[in-house]
Coordinates of C-alpha atoms in Angstrom, one line a residue:
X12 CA 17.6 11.5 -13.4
X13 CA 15.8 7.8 -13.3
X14 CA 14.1 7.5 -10.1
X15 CA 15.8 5.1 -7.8
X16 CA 14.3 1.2 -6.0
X17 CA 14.6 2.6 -2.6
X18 CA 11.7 4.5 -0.9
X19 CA 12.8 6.0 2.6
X20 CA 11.1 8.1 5.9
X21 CA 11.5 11.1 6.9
X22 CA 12.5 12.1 10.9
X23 CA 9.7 14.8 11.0
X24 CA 7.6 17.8 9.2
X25 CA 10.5 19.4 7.4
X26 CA 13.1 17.8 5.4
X27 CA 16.5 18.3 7.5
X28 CA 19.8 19.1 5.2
X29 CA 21.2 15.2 5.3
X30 CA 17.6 14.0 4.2
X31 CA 17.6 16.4 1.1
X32 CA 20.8 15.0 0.4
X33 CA 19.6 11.6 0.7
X34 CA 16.5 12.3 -1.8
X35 CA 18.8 13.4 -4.6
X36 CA 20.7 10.5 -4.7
X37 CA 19.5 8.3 -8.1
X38 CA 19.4 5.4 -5.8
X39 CA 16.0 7.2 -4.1
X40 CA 12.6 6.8 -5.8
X41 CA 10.3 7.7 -3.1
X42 CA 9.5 8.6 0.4
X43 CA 6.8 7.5 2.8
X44 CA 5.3 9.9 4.8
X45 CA 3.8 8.7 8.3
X46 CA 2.2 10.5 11.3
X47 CA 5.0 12.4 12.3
X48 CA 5.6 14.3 9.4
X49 CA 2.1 16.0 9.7
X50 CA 1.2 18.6 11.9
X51 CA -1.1 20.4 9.5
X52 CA -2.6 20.2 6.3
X53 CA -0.7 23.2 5.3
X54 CA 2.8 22.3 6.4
X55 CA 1.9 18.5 4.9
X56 CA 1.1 20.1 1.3
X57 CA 4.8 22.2 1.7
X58 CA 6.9 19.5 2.6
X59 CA 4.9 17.1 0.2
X60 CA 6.3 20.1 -2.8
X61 CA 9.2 20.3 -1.8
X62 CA 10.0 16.7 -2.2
X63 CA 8.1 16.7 -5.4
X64 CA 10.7 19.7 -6.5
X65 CA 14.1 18.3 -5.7
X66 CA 14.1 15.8 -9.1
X67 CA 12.3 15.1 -11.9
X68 CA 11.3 13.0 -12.9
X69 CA 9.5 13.9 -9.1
X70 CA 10.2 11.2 -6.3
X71 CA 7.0 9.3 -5.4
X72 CA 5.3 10.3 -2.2
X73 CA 3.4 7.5 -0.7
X74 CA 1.5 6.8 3.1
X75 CA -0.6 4.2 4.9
X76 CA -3.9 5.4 4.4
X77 CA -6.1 1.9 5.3
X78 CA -8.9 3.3 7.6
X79 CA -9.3 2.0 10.8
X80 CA -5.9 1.5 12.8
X81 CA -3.8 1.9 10.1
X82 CA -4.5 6.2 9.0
X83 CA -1.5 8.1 9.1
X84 CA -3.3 11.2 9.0
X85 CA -6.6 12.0 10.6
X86 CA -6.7 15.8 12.0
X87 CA -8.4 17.3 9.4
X88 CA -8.9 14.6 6.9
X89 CA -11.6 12.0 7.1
X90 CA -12.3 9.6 10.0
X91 CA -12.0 6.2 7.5
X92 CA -13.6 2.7 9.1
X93 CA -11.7 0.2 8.6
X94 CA -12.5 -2.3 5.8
X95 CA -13.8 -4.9 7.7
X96 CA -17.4 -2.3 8.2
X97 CA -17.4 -2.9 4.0
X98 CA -17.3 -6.9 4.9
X99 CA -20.8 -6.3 7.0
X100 CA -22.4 -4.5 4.6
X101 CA -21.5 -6.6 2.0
X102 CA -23.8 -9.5 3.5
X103 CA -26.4 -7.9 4.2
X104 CA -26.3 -5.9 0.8
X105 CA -23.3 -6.8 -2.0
X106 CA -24.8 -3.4 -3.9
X107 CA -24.7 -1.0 -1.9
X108 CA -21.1 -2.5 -0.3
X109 CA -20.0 -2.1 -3.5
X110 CA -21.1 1.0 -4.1
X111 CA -19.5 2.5 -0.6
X112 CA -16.8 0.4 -1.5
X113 CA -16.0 2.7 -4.7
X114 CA -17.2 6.1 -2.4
X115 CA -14.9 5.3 0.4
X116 CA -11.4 4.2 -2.2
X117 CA -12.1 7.9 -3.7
X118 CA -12.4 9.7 -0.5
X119 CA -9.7 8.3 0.5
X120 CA -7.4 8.8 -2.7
X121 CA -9.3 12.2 -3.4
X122 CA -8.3 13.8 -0.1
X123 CA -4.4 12.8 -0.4
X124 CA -4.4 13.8 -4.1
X125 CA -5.7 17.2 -3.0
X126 CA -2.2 18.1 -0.6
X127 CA -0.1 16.1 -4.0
X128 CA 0.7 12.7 -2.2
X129 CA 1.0 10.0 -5.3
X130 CA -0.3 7.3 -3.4
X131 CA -1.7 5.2 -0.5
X132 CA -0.4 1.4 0.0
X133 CA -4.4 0.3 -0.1
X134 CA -6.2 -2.0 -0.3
X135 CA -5.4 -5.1 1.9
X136 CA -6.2 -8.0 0.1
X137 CA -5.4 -10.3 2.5
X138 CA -7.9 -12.5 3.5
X139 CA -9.4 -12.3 7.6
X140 CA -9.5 -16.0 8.6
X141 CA -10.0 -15.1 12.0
X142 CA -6.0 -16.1 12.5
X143 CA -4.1 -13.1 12.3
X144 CA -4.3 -10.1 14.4
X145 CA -2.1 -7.5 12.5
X146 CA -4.4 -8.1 10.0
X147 CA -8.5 -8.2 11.1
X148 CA -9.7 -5.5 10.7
X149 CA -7.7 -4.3 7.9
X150 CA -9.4 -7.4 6.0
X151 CA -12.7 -6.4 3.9
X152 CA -13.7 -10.2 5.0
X153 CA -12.7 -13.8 5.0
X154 CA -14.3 -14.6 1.8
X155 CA -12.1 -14.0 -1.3
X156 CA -14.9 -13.5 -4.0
X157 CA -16.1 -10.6 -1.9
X158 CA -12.9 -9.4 -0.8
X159 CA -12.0 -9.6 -5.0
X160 CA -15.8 -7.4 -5.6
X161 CA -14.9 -4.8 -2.6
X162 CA -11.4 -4.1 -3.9
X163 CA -12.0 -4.1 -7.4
X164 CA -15.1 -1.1 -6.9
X165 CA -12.4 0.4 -4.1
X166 CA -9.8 0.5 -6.3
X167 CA -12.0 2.0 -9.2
X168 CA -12.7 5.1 -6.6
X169 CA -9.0 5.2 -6.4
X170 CA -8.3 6.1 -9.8
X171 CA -11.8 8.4 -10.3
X172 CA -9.9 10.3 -8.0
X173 CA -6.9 10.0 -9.8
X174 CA -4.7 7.5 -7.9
X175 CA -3.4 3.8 -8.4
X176 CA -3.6 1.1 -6.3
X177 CA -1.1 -1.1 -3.9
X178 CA -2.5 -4.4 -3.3
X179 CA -1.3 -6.0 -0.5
X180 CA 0.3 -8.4 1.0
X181 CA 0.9 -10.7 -1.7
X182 CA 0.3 -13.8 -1.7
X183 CA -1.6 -13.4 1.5
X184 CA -1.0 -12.7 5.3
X185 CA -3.7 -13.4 6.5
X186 CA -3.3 -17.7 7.1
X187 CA -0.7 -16.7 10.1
X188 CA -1.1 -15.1 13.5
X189 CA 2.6 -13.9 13.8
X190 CA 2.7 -10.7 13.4
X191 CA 6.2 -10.1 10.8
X192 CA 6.5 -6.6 12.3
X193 CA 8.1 -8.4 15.4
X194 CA 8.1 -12.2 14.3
X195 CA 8.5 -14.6 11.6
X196 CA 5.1 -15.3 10.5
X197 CA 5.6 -19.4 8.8
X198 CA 2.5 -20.5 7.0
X199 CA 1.6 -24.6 6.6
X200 CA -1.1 -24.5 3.6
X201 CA -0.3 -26.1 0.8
X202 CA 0.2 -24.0 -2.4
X203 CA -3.3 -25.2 -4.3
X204 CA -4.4 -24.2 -1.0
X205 CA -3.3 -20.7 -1.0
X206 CA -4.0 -20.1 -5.1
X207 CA -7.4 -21.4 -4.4
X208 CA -7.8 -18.9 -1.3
X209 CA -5.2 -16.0 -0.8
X210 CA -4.4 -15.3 -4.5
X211 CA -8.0 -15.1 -5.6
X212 CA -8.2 -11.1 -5.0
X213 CA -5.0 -10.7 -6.7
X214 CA -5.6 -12.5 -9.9
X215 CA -8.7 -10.6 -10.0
X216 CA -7.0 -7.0 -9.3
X217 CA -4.1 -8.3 -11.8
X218 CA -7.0 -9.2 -14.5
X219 CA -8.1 -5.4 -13.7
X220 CA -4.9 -3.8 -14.2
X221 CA -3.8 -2.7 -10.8
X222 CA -0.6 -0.6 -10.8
X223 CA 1.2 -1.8 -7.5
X224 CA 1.2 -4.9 -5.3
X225 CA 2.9 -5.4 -1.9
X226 CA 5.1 -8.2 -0.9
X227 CA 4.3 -10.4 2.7
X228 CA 7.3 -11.2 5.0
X229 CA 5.8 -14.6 5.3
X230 CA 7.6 -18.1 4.9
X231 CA 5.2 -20.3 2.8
X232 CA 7.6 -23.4 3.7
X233 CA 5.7 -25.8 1.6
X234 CA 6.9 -24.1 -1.4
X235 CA 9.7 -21.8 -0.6
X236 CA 11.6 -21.2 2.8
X237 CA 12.3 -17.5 1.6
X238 CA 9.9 -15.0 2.9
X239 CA 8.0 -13.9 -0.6
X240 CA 9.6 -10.7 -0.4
X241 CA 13.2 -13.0 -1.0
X242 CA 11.7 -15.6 -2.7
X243 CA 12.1 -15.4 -7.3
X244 CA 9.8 -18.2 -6.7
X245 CA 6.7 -16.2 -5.4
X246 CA 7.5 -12.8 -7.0
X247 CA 8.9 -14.4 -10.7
X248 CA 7.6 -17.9 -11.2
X249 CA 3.9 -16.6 -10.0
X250 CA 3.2 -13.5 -9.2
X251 CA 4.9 -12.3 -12.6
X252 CA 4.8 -15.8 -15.0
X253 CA 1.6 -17.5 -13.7
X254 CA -0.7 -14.2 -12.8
X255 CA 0.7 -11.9 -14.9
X256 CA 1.1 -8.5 -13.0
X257 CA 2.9 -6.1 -15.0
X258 CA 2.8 -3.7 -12.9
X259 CA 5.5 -2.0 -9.9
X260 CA 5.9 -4.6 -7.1
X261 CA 6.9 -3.0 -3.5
X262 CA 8.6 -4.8 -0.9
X263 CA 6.9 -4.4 2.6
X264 CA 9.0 -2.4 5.0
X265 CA 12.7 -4.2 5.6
X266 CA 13.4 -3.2 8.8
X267 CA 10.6 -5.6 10.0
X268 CA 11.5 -8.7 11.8
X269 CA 10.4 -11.4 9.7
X270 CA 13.0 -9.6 6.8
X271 CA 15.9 -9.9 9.0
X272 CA 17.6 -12.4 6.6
X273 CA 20.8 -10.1 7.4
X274 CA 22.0 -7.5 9.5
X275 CA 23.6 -5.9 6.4
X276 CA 20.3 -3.8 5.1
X277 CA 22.3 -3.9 2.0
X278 CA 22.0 -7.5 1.3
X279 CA 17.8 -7.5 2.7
X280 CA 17.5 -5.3 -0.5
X281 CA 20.1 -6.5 -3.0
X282 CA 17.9 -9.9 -2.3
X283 CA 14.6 -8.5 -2.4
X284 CA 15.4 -6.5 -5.9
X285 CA 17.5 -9.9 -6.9
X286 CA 13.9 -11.9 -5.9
X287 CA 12.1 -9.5 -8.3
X288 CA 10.7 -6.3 -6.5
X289 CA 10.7 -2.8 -8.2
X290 CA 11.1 -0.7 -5.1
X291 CA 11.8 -1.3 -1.7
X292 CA 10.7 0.4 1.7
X293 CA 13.2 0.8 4.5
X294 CA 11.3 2.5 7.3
X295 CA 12.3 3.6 11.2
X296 CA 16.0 2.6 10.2
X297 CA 17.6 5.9 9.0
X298 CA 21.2 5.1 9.7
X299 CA 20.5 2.0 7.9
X300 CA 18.6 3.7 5.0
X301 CA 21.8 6.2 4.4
X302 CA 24.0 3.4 4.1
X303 CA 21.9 1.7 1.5
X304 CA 22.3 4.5 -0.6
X305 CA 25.9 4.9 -0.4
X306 CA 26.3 1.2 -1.1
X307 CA 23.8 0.5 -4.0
X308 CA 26.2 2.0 -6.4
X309 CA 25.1 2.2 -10.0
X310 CA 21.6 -0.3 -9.8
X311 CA 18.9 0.6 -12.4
X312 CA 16.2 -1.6 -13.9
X313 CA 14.9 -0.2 -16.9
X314 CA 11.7 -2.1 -16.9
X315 CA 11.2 -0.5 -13.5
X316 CA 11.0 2.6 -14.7
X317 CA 8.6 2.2 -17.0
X318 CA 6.4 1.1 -14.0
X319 CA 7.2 4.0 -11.7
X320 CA 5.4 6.4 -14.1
X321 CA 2.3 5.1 -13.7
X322 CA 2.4 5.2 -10.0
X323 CA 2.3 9.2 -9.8
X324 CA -0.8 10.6 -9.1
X325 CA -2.8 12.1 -11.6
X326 CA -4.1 15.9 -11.4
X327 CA -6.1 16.6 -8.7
X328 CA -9.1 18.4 -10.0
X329 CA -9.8 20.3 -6.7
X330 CA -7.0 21.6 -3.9
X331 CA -7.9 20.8 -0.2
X332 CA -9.7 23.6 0.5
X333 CA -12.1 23.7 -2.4
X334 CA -12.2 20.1 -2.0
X335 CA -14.1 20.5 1.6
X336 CA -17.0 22.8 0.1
X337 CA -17.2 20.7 -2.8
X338 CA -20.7 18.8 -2.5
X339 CA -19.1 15.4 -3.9
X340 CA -16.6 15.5 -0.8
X341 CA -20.0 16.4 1.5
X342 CA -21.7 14.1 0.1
X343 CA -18.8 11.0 0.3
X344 CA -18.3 11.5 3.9
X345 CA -21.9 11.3 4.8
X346 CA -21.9 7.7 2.9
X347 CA -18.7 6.5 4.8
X348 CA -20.0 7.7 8.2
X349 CA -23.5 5.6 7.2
X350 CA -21.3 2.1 7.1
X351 CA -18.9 3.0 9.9
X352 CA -21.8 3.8 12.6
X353 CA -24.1 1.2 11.5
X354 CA -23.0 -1.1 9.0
X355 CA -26.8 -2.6 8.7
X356 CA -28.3 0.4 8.4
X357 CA -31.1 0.6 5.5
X358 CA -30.3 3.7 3.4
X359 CA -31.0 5.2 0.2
X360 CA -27.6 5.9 -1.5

């Protein structure tokens, strides 16, 4: 069985009858997993199975795994900074940001490939102009040549540790202060504006191969009055034509406000797969997400799945538990913890 464009939630830390159901329909690819599905490492590493046993080939298993704010799971896994603590480092010392850059992307990745999860949607690539609040912290900085240097030696942690990359949100949230979890964030710039700013760390992730990339729910009305997760301009004409990503492209959640183009979910994701997204998130909206599934009949993209394989995570060389004695983990955290309680501080690493 093909894996599926939709990737759904879960209610909790067990998969209920109807949701098992739900995950062997071909319309699923993939399920995001978010706070309330953990409540400990060993329950998260059976449920995480489990889902990887219902099909092959397996559903993807994907989480929010930022730092900062945005860490789905944090009892017993790592406390991560957010980004924004690479940002300070970097001007004080591009080197060594860089090289905590690459430490904290494989802590990250290393700790979720230990319990089997695929992937995390990181890094934000969005820019922090100071404008948006959703985003801010979640920034590595407001500069895109260093956000480009941080993600790229981020990203190349990701994959030591066996995982693949989400950029996100392309081509850029950061120019609005609407937040599109609860508004319709409309951004002004002009389009040489934006390629000269916002796509900069995406060209240059694109140019290093990165596997995934995340749609914004943001109107860019001086060249399309779609959101870019609706719009064949953004996601064909440039992200795919002009930049030349080849790899899987992920709508942001649809249940947000700002991709309330309908109140059919249907039609949000008929017109975000039609707009040229691979798979598409439909989050908090189970109801919503079971009807999607019914209704999306026989839809396959065969180019698709040729993306989705690269997306699974590769073998995780250590399992949770010898990955916490190991002296690489040991020695990763202590790095991390040097940025996120003094970002200025001198030391030899």
């Amino acid at each position: 069985m093909s894996l599926g464009p939709l990737m759904i939630d879960l209610g909790a830390d067990t998969l209920s009858v109807q949701e098992r159901d739900l995950l062997v329909s071909p319309q699923v690819g993939g399920v995001i997993l978010f706070s309330r599905n953990f409540t400990s490492v060993s329950g998260l590493i059976d449920l995480v199975n489990e889902i990887h046993a219902l099909r092959h080939p397996r559903l993807l298993v994907a989480t929010d795994q930022e730092g900062g704010r945005v860490q789905r799971f944090r009892e017993e896994f790592t406390a991560l900074p957010a980004i924004e603590g690479l940002g300070k480092v970097y001007d004080m010392d591009p080197q060594r940001a860089c090289r905590l850059a690459e430490v904290t992307g494989w802590l990250m990745a290393v700790e979720l490939r230990s319990i089997g999860i695929d992937f995390s949607f990181a890094p934000v690539l969005d820019l922090n102009f100071g404008i948006s609040q959703v985003i801010d912290e979640r920034s590595f900085h407001k500069n895109p040549e260093v956000v480009a240097d941080l993600a790229v030696h981020y990203t190349r942690g990701m994959r030591r540790a066996g995982m693949q990359a989400v950029g996100k949100h392309f081509p850029g949230h950061g120019g609005v202060s609407a937040d599109s979890h609860i508004d319709l964030p409309i951004d002004t710039r002009s389009y040489q504006d934006i390629l000269m700013q916002d796509i900069v760390p995406f060209q240059r992730l694109i140019d290093q191969g990165i596997a995934g990339i995340m749609s914004a729910h943001v109107v860019y009305e001086r060249i399309d009055n779609n959101v870019a997760t609706f719009s064949r301009k953004w996601l064909g004409t440039v992200l795919r034509d002009q930049l030349g990503f080849k790899g899987v492209l992920f709508s942001d959640d649809l249940s947000m406000k700002a991709a309330a183009c309908s109140d059919q979910y249907l039609v949000r994701t008929q017109r975000a797969l039609e707009a040229g997204c691979d798979m598409v998130l439909i989050c908090n909206a189970g109801e919503q997400a079971a009807q999607v599934v019914e209704q999306l009949n026989d839809y396959n993209n065969p180019v698709s799945q040729i993306r989705f394989t690269r997306m699974h995570g590769g073998k995780s060389p250590l399992s949770y538990q010898e990955l916490h004695v190991s002296e690489a983990w040991k020695s990763a955290v202590l790095q991390v913890e040097s940025y996120q309680n003094s970002p200025y501080e001198d030391l030899l690493i």
